[in-house]
Structures are given as C-alpha cells and as structure tokens.
PDB file of C-alpha atoms in Angstrom:
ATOM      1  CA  UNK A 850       4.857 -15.668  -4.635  1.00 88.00           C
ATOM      2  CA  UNK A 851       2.921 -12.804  -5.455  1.00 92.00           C
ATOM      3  CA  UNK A 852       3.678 -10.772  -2.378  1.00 94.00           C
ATOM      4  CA  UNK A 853       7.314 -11.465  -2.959  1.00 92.00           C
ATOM      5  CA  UNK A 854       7.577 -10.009  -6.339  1.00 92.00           C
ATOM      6  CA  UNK A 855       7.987  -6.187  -5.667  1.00 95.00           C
ATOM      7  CA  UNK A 856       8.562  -4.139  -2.566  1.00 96.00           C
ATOM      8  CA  UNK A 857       5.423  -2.793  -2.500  1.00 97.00           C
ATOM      9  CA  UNK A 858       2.363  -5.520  -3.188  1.00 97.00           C
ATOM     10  CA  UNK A 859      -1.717  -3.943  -2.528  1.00 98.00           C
ATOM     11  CA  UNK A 860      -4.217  -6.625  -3.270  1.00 98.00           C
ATOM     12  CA  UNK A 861      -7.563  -4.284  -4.007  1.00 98.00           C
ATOM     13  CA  UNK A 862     -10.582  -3.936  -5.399  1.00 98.00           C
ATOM     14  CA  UNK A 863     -10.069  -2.239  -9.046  1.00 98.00           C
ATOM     15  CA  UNK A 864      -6.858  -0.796 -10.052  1.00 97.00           C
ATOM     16  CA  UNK A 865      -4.646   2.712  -9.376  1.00 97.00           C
ATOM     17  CA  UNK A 866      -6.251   4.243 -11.899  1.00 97.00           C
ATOM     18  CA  UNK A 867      -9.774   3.415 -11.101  1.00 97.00           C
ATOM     19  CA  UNK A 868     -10.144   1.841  -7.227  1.00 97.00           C
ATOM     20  CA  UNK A 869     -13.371   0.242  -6.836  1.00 97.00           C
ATOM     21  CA  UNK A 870     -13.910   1.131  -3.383  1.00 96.00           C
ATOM     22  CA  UNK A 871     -12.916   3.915  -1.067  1.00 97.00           C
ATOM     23  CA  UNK A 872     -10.367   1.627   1.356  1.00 97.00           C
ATOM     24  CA  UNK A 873      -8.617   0.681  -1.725  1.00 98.00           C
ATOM     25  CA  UNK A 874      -8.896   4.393  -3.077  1.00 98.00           C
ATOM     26  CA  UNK A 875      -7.855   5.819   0.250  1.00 98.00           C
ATOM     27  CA  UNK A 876      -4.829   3.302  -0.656  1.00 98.00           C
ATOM     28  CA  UNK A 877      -3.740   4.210  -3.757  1.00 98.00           C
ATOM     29  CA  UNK A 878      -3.993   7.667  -2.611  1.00 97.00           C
ATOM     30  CA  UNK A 879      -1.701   7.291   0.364  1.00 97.00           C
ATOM     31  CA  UNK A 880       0.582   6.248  -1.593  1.00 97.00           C
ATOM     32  CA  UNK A 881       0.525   8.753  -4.104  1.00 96.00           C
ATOM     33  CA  UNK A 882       0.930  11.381  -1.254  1.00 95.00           C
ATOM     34  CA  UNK A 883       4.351   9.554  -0.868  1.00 96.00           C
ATOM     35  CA  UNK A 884       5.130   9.304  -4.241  1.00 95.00           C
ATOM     36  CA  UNK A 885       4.811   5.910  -4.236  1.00 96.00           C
ATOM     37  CA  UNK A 886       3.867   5.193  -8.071  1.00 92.00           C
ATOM     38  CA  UNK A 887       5.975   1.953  -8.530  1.00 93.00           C
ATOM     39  CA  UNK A 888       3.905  -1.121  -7.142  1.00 96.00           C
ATOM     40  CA  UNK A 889       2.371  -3.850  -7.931  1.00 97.00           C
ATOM     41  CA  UNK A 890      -1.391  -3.957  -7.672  1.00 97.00           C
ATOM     42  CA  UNK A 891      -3.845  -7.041  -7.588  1.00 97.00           C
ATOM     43  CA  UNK A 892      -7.609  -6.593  -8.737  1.00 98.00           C
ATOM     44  CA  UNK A 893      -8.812  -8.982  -5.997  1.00 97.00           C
ATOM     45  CA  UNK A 894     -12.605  -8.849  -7.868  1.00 97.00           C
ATOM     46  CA  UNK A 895     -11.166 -10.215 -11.245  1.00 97.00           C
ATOM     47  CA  UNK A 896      -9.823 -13.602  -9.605  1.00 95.00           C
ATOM     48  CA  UNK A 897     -12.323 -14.939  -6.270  1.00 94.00           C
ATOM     49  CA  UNK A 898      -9.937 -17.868  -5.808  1.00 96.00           C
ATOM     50  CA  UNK A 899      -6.493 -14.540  -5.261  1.00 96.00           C
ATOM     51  CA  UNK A 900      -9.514 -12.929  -3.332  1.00 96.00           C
ATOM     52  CA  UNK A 901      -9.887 -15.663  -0.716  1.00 96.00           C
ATOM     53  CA  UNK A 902      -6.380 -17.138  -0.435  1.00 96.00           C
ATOM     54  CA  UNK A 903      -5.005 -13.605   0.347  1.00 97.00           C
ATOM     55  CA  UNK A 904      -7.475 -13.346   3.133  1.00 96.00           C
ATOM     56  CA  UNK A 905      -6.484 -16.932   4.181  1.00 96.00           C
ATOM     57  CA  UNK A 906      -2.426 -16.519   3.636  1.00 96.00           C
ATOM     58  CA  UNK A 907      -2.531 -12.916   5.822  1.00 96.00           C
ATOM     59  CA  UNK A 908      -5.243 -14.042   8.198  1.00 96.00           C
ATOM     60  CA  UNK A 909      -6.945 -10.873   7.283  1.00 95.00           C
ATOM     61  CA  UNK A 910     -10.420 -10.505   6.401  1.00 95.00           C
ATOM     62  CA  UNK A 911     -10.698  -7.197   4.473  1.00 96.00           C
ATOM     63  CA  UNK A 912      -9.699  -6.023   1.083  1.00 97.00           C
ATOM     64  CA  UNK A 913      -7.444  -4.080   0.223  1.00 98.00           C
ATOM     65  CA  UNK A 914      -3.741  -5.515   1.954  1.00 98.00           C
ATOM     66  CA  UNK A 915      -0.442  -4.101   1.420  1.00 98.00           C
ATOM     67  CA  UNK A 916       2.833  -5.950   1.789  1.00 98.00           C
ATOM     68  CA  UNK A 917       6.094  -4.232   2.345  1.00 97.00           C
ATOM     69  CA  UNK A 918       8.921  -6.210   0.986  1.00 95.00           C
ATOM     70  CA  UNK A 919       7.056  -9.265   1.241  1.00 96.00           C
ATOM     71  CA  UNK A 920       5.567  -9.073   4.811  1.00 96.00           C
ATOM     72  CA  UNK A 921       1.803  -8.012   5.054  1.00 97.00           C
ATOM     73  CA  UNK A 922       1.140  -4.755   6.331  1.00 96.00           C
ATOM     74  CA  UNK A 923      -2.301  -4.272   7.048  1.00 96.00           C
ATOM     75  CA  UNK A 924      -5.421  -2.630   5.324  1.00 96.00           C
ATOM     76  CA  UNK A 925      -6.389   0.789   4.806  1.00 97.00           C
ATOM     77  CA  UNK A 926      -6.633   1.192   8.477  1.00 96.00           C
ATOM     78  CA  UNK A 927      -3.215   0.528   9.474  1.00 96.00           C
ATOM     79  CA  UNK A 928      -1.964   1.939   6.588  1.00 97.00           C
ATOM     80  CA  UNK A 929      -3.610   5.753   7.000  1.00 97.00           C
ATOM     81  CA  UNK A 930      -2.058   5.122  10.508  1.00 97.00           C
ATOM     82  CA  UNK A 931       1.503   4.774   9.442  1.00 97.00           C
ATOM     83  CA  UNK A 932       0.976   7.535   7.013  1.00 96.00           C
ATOM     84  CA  UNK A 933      -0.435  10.165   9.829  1.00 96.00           C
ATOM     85  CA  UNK A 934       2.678   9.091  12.642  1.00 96.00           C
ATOM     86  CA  UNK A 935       5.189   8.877  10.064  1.00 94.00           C
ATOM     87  CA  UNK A 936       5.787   4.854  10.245  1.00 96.00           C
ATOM     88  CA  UNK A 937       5.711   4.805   6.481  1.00 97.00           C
ATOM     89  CA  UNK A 938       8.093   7.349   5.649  1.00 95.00           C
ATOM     90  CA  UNK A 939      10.365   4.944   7.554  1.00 95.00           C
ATOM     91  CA  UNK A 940       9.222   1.360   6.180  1.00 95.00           C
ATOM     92  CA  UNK A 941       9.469   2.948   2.299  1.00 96.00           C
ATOM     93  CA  UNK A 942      13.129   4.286   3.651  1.00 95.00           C
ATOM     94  CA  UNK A 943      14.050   0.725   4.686  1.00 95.00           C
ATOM     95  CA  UNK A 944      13.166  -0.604   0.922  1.00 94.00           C
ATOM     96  CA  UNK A 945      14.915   2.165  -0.735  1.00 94.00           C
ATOM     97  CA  UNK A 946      11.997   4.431  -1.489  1.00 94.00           C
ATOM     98  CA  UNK A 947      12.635   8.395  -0.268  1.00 93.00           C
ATOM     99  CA  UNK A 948       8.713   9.559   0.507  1.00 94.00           C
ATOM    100  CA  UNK A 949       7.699  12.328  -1.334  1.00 93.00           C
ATOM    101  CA  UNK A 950       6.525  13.836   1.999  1.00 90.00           C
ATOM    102  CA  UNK A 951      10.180  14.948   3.086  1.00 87.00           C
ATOM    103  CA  UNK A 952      10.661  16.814   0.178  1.00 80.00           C
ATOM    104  CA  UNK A 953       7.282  18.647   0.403  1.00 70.00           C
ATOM    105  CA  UNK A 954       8.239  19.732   4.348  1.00 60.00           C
ATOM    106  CA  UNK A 955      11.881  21.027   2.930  1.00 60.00           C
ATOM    107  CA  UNK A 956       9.573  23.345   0.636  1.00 56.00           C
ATOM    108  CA  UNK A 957       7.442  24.223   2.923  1.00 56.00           C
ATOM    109  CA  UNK A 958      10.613  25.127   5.601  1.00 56.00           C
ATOM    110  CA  UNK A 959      12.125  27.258   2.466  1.00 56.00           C
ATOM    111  CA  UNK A 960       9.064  29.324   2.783  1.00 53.00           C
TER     112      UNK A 960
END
C-alpha cells in the first residue's frame, strides 16, 4: 500500500530535511537536483517491522529504496545512475513530473 500511494515513494533513514545517512542524503539530494520536492518519504529507523518488510517486499537488502509509480526502483546506487545517463529525467516525464534539469540546460544554452 505504501508504495502505491504517491508517484514517488523513498523508504530512508531520517527524513528530507535531515537524512540520517549519506545513501539516503545522496537521495534526497538527487532529487532535489530534479526538482523533485513532492514525495513521500518513510523513516525506515522509526518503525523496524516497515524496515524489514520493505527489504522483504523489494527483495532488496539496503536502505534507502525508491519506487516510481509504485514499482521499486533501486537504492542510491541505481538511482545516482539514472540521474548521471539521464534515465530519470525520463521515468519522472512518464509520471508527469518535468525535471528541473531541462530547464537548467535551456539556461545554460541562453548563455
């Protein structure tokens, strides 16, 4: 249920405002880059039982995850991945979400 009730879903460790670890902060701040500021987010250390059944639902063994419109993604790894080839830019596209990204490379071909 929970990774079906927003678009974007990261189960971490802390919140947005204050990660608790530098995967999840690496995270929050990919998505920032995009512009990404509407999510939800799951402190993973506040609930052990959400901690371990995420792991056990995605098959996954680290913290943090992020599901895309209800299908897991990956962790920080695959994440900073999509970010540096451009993969996310076109997953936020296909759930509505115009990446900050494309408007900072129209500035920068203004210049």
């Amino acid at each position: 249920r929970l990774v079906r009730e927003h678009p974007v879903v990261v189960f971490m460790k802390g919140s947005p405002a204050q990660p608790l670890c530098g995967f999840s902060n690496a995270v929050v701040q990919i998505l920032r880059l995009h512009g990404v500021e509407d999510y939800r987010a799951h402190d993973v250390l506040q609930d052990p039982d959400l901690r371990q059944g995420i792991k056990n639902y995605s098959n996954w063994p680290t913290i943090p995850q992020v599901y895309l419109n209800g299908e897991f993604v990956g962790g920080c790894d695959i994440l900073l991945q999509m970010h540096q080839n451009g993969d996310l830019v076109e997953e936020l596209k296909k759930l509505g979400i115009r990446s900050a990204l494309l408007d900072a490379e129209k500035d920068q071909e203004k210049k």
